[in-house]
Short mmCIF file of C-alpha atoms in Angstrom, two decimals:
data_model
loop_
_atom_site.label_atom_id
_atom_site.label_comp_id
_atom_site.label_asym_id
_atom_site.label_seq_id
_atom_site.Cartn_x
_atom_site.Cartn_y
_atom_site.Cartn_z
CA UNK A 17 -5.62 9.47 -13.59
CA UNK A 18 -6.15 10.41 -17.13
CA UNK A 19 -5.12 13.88 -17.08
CA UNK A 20 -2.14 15.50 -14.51
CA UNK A 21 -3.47 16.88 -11.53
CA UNK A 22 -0.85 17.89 -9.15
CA UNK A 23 2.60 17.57 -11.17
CA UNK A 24 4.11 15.03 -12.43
CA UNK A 25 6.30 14.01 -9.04
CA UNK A 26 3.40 13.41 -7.15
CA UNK A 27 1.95 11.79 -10.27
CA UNK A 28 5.02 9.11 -10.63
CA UNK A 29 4.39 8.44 -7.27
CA UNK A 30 1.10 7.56 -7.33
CA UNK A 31 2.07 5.22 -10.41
CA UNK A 32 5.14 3.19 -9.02
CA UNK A 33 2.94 2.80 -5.71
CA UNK A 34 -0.39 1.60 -7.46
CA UNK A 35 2.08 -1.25 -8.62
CA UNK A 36 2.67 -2.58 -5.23
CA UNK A 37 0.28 -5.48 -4.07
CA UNK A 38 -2.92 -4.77 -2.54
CA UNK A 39 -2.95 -1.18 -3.38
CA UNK A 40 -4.97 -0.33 -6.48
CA UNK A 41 -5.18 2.93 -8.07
CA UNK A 42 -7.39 4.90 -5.31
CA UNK A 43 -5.71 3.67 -2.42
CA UNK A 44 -2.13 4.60 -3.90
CA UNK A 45 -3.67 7.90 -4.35
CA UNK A 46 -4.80 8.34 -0.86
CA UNK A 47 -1.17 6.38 -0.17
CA UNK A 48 0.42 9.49 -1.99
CA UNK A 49 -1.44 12.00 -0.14
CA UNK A 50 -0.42 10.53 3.35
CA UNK A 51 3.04 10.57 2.42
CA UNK A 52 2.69 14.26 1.12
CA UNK A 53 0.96 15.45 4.45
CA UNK A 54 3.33 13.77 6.60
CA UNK A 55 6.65 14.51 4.90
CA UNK A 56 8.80 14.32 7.42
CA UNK A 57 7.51 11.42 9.41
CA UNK A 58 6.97 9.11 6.85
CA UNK A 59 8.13 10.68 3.41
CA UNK A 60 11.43 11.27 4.04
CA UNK A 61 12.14 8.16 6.15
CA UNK A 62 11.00 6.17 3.60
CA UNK A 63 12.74 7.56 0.61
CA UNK A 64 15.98 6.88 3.00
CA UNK A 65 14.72 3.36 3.67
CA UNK A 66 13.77 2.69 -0.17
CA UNK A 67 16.99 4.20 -1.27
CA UNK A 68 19.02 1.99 1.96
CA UNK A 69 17.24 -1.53 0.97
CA UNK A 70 18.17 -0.31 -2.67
CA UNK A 71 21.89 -0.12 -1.79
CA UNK A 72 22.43 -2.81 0.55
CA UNK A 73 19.93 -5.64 0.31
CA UNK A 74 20.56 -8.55 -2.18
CA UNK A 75 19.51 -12.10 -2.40
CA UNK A 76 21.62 -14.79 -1.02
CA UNK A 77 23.63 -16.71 -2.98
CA UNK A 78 23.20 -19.85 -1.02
CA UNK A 79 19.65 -20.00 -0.10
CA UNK A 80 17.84 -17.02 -1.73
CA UNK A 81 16.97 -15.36 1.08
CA UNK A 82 17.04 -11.52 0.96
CA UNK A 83 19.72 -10.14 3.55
CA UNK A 84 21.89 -7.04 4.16
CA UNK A 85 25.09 -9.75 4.02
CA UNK A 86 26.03 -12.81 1.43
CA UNK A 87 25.58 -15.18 2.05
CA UNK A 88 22.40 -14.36 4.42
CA UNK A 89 22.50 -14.08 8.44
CA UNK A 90 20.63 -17.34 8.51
CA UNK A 91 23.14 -19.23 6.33
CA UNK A 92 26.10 -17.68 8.83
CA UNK A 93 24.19 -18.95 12.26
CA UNK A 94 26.26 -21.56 13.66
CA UNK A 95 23.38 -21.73 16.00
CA UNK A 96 21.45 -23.11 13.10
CA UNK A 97 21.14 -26.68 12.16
CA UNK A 98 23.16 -27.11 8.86
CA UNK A 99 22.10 -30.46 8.20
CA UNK A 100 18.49 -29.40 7.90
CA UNK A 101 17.36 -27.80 4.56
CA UNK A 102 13.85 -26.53 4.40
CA UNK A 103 12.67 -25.45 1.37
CA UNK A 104 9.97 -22.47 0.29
CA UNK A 105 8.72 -21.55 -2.42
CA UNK A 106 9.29 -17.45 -1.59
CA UNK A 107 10.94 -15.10 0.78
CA UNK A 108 7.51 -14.58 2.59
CA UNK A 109 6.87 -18.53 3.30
CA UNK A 110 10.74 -18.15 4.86
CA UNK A 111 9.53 -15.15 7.10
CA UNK A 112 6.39 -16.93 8.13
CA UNK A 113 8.20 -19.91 9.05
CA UNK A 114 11.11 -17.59 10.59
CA UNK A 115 7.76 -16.16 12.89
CA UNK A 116 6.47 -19.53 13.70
CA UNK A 117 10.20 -19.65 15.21
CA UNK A 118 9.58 -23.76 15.16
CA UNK A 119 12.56 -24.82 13.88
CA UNK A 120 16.46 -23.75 13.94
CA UNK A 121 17.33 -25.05 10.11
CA UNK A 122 18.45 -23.86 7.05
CA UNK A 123 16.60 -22.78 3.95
CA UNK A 124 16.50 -22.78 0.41
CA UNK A 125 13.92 -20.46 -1.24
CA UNK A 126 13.10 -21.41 -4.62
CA UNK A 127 11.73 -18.61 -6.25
CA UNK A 128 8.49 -20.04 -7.47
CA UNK A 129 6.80 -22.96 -8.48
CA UNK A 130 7.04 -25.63 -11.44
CA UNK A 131 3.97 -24.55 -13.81
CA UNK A 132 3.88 -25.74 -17.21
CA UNK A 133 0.57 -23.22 -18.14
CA UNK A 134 2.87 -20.59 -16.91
CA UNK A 135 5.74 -22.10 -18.83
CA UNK A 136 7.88 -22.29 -15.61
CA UNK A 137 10.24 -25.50 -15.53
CA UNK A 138 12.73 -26.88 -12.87
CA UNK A 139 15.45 -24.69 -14.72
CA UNK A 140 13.23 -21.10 -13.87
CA UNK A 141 13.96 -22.39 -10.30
CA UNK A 142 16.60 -21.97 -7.55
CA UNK A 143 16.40 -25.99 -8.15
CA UNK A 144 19.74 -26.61 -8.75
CA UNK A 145 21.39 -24.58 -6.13
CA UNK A 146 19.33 -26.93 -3.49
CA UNK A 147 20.94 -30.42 -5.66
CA UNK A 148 24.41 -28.80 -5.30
CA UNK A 149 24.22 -28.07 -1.38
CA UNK A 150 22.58 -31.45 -0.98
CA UNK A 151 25.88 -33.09 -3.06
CA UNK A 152 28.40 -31.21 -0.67
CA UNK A 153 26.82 -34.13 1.77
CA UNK A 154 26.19 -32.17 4.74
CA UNK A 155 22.84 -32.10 4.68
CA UNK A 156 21.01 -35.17 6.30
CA UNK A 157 16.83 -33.73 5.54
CA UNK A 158 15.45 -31.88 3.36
CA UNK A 159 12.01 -30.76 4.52
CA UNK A 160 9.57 -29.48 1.66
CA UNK A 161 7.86 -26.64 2.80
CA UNK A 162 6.06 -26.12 -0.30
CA UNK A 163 2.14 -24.85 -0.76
CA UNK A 164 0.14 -27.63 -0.45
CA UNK A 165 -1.21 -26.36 -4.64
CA UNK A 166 -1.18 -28.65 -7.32
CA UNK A 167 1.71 -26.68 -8.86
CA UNK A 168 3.58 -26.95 -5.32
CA UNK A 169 3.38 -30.65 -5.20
CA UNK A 170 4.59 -31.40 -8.52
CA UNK A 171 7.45 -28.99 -7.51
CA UNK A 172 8.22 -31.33 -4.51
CA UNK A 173 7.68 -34.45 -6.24
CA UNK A 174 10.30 -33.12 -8.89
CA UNK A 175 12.85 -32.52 -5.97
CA UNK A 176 12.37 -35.65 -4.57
CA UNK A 177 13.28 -37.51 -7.69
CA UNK A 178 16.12 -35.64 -8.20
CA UNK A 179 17.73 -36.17 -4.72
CA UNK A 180 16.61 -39.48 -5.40
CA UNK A 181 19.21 -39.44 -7.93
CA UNK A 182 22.27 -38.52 -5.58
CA UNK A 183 21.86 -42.03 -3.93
CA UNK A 184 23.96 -43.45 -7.17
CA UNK A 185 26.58 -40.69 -6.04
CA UNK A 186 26.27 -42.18 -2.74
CA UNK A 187 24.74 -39.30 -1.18
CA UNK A 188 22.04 -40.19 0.73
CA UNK A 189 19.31 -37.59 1.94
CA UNK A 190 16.03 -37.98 3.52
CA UNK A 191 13.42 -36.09 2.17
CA UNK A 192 10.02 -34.97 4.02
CA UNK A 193 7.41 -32.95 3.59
CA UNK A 194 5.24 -30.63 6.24
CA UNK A 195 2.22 -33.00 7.53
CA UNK A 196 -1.46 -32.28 6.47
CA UNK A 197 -4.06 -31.80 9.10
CA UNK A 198 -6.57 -29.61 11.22
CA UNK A 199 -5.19 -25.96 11.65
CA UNK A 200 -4.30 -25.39 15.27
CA UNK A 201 -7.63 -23.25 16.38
CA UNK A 202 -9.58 -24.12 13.40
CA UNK A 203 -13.36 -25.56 13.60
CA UNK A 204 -13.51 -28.75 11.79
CA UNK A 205 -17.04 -27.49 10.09
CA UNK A 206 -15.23 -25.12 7.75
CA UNK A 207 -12.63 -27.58 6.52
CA UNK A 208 -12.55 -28.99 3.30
CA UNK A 209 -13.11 -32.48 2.68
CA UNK A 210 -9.02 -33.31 1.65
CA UNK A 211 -7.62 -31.85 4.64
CA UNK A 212 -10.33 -33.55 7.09
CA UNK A 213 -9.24 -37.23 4.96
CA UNK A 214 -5.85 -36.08 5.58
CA UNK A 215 -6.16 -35.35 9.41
CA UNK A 216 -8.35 -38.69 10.30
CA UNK A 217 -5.53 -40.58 8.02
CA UNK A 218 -2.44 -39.10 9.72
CA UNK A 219 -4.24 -39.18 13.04
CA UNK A 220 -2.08 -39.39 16.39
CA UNK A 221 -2.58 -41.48 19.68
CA UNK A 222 -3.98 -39.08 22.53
CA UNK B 30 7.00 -8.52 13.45
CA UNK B 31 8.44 -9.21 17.11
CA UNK B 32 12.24 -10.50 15.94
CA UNK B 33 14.10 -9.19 13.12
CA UNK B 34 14.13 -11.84 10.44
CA UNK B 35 15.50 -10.06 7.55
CA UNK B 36 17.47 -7.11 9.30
CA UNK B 37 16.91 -3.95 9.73
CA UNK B 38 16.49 -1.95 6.68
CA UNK B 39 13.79 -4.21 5.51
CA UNK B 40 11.95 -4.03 8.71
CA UNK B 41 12.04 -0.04 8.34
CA UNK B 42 10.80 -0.39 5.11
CA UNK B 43 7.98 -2.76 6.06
CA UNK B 44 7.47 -0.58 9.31
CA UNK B 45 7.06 2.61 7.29
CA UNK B 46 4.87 0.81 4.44
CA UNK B 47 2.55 -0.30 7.28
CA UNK B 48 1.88 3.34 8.14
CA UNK B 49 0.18 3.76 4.54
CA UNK B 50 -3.00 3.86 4.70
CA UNK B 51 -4.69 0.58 3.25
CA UNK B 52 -1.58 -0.88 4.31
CA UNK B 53 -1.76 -3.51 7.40
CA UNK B 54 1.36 -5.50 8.44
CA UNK B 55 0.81 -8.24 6.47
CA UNK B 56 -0.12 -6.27 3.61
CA UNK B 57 3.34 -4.15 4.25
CA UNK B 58 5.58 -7.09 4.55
CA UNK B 59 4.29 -7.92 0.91
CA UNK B 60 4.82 -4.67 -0.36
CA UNK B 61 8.57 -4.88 1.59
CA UNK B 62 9.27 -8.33 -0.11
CA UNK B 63 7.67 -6.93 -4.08
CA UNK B 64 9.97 -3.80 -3.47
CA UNK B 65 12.98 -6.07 -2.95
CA UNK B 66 12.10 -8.05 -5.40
CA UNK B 67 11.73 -5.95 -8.28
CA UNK B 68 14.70 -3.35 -7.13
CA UNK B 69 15.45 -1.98 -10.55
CA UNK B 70 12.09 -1.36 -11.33
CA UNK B 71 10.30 -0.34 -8.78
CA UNK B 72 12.42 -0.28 -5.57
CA UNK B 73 14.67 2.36 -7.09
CA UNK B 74 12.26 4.43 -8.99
CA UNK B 75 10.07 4.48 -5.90
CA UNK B 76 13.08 5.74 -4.00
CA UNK B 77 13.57 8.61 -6.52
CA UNK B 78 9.93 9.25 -6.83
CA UNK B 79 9.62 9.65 -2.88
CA UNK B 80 12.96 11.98 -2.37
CA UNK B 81 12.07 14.39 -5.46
CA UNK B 82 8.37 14.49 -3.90
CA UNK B 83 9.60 15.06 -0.47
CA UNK B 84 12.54 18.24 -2.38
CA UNK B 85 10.19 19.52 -4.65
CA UNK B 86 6.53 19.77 -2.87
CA UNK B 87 5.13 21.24 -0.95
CA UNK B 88 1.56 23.24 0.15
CA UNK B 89 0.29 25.91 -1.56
CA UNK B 90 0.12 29.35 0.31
CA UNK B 91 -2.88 30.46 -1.32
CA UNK B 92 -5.11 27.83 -1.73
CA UNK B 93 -3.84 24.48 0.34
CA UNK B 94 -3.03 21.98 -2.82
CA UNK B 95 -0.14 20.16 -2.55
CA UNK B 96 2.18 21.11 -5.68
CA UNK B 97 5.93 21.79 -6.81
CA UNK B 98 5.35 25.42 -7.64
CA UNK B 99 4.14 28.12 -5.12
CA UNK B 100 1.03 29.79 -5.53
CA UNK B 101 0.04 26.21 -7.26
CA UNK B 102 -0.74 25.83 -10.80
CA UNK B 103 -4.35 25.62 -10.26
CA UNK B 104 -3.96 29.29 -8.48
CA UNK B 105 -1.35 30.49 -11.27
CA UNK B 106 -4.04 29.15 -14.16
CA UNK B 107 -4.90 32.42 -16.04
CA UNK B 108 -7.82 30.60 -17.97
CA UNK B 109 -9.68 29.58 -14.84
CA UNK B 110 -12.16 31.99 -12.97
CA UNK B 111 -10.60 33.51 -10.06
CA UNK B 112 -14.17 34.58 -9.45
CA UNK B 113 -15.19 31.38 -8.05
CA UNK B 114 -13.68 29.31 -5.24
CA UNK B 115 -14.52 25.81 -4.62
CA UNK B 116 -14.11 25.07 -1.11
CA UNK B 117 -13.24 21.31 -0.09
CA UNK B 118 -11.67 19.94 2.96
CA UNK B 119 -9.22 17.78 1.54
CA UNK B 120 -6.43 17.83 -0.86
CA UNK B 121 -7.97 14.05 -2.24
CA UNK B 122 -11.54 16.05 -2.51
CA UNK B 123 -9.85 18.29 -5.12
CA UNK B 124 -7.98 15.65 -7.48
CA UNK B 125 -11.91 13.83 -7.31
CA UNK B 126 -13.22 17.14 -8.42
CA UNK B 127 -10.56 18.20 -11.40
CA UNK B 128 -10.76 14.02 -12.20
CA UNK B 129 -14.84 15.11 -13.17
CA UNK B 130 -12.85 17.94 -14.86
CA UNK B 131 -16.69 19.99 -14.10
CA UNK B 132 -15.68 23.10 -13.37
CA UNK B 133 -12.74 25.62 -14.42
CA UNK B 134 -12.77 27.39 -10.83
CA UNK B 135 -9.63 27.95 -8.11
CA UNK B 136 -9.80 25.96 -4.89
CA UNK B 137 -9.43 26.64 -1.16
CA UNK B 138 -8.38 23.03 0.65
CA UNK B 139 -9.59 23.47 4.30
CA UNK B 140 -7.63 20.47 5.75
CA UNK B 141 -10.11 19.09 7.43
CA UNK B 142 -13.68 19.71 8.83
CA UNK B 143 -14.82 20.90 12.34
CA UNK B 144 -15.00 18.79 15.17
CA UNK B 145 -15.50 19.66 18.33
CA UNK B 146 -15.63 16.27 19.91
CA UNK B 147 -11.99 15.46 18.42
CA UNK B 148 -10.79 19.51 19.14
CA UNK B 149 -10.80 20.93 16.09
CA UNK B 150 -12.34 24.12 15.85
CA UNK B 151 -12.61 26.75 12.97
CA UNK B 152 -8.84 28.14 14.01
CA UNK B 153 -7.03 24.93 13.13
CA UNK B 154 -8.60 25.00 9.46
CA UNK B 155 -7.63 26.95 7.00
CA UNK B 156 -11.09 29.06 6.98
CA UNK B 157 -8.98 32.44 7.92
CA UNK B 158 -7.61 32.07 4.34
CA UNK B 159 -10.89 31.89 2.45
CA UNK B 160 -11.97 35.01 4.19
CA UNK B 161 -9.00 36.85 3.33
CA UNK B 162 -9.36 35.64 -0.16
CA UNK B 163 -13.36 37.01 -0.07
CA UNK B 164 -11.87 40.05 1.43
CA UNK B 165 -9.65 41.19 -1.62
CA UNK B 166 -12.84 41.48 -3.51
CA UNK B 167 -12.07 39.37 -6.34
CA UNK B 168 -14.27 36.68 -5.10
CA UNK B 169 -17.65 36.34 -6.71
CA UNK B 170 -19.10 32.94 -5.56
CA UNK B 171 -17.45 30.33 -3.33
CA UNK B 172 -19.10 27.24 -3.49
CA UNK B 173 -19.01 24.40 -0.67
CA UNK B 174 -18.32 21.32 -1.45
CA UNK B 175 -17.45 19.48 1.49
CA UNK B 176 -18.85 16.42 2.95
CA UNK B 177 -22.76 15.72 3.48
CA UNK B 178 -21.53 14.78 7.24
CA UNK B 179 -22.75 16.62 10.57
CA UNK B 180 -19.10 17.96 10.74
CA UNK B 181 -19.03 19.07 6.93
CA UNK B 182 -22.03 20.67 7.36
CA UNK B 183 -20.96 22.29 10.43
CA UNK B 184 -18.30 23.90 8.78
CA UNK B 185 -19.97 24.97 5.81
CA UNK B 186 -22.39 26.93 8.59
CA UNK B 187 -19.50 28.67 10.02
CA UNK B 188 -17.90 29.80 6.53
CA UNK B 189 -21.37 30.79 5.41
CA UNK B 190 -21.49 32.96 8.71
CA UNK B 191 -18.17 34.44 7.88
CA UNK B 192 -18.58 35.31 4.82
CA UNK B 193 -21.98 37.31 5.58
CA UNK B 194 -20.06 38.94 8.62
CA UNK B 195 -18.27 40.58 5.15
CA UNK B 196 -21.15 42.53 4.14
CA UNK B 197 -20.77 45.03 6.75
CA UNK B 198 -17.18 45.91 5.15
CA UNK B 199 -19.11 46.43 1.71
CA UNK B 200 -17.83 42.64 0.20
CA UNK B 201 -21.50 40.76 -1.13
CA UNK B 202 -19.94 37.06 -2.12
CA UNK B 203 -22.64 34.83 -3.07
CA UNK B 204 -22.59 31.27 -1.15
CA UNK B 205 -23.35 27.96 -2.80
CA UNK B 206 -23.38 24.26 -1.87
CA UNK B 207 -23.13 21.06 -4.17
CA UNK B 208 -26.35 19.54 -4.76
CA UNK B 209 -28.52 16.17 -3.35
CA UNK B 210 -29.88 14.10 -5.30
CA UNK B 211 -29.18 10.64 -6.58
CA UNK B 212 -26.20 9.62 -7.79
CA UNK B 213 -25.96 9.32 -11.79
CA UNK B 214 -26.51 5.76 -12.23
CA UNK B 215 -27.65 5.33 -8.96
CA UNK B 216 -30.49 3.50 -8.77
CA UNK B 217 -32.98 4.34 -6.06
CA UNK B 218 -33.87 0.89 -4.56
CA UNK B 219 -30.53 1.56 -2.61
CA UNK B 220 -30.25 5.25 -1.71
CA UNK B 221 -31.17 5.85 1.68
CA UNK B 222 -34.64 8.14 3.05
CA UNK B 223 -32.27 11.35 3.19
CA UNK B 224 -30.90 11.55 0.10
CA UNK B 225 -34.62 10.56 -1.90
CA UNK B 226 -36.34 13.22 0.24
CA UNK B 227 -33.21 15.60 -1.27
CA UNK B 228 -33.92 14.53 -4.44
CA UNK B 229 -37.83 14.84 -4.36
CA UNK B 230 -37.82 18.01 -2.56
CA UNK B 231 -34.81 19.66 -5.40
CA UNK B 232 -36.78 17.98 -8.53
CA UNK B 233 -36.35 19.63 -11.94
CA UNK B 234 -38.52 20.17 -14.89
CA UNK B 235 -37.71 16.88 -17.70
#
């Protein structure tokens, strides 16, 4: 809004929610409103759970992940396999996997993606974290869990050299990646053409 | 998100972000995780923004806005017309309308529109306020500008009734509604019958 309207509270927080994804400028208004009319069902709740995740949530030391604790709950399970490593590229590829519920491991969020255009190198990434827990040689796999982007893939084949590396050290981890195929409910029709050459050339017997 | 993955304080937040409107879950867990992300600037000042918003305002006794100060400052502005109230039903109707910056008048927010298949009759809007604003005798003009819907149009219907029941006590306030017509920049190939035969019927000497 060009000119204030209805104070500059409500106008701040209009601003600082317009900058939260998938709400542009019209929808943080309406966003703004909602919170206004509904003080204290949802305003003042979430001011407490802004100002809480302010005070106590941090990124894990270990993997990345976001937790209340560091290092993270997942990094403390017992239950987990700590020989198992997957690695994301964010917090949200973690949670999706963490839905999924398919696999008891450990993670290692890197933070992003190698991109050159971008100007982001192995050293903008939790990269070296994930060598140093590999040299500790407790971990048997690491799993890339990576988008299957150009950007992504160079990121994984950049990992894989350097664990590659640790085999001179002795240390000696396998690395794999998540397989390519048909997604589970999907109609073959709308696929593209790399993931249908990918699913007849990783194809299973019945 | 059936299981906690990243404990509980983020799954408020996400829970709570959800509620926004344009918000769905996926859209909140995004939010959640660009909050977290970005904690000194934007988790923090959006915790700020939402506790002095939730202290500081509040709805207007007079009119309906939503501001910090009571009568609001559109109510407490000397150099607009007290003469002439422009009726809307929402708060969001009002920032559209000062946005256009059009018109220099004082506002009455309704809250809402009548509906008598959801139960909302003229009692739970904030008509009994316009009247008593008409009543004082101040009032010269109150123009309605509320939705071009069956329920807007309702409601304008009752106020107009209302306000003519005000004769008898010797207070003549002239009612107006916003015009039809197309859009500016609207280009006719895509307006529907009701709004041409508007247009048409209201033309004005070029």
């Amino acid at each position: 809004m060009s000119k204030s309207i209805a104070g500059p509270e409500i106008e701040r927080l209009i601003q600082l929610l317009g900058k939260l994804p998938g709400l542009g400028p019209r929808s943080a208004r309406r966003a703004a409103l909602a919170l206004v009319k509904r003080k204290e069902t949802l305003l003042a709740p979430l001011a407490r759970a802004c100002t809480e995740v302010n005070e106590k949530v941090g990124v894990c030391t270990v993997c990345g992940n976001v937790d209340t604790v560091d290092p993270c709950s997942i990094c403390r399970d017992p239950r987990r396999d700590e020989s198992t490593i997957v690695v994301v590229e964010d917090v949200s590829d973690l949670w999706a996997l963490e839905r999924a519920g398919a696999m008891a491991a450990r993670y290692h969020v890197l933070g992003g993606v190698m991109s050159p255009l971008d100007g982001i190198g192995p050293d903008d990434l939790n990269i070296r974290g994930l060598i140093e827990r590999c040299r500790s040689g407790r971990v048997g796999e690491v799993i890339l869990a990576v988008n299957a982007t150009v950007e992504g893939q160079t990121t994984a084949h950049y990992i894989t050299g350097e664990i590659a590396g640790l085999k001179a050290d002795g240390i000696d981890v396998t690395v794999t990646r998540l397989a390519h195929g048909v997604p589970v409910g999907g109609e073959l029709d709308y696929l593209d053409d790399g993931t249908l050459a990918a699913a007849l050339k990783a194809r299973t017997r019945f």
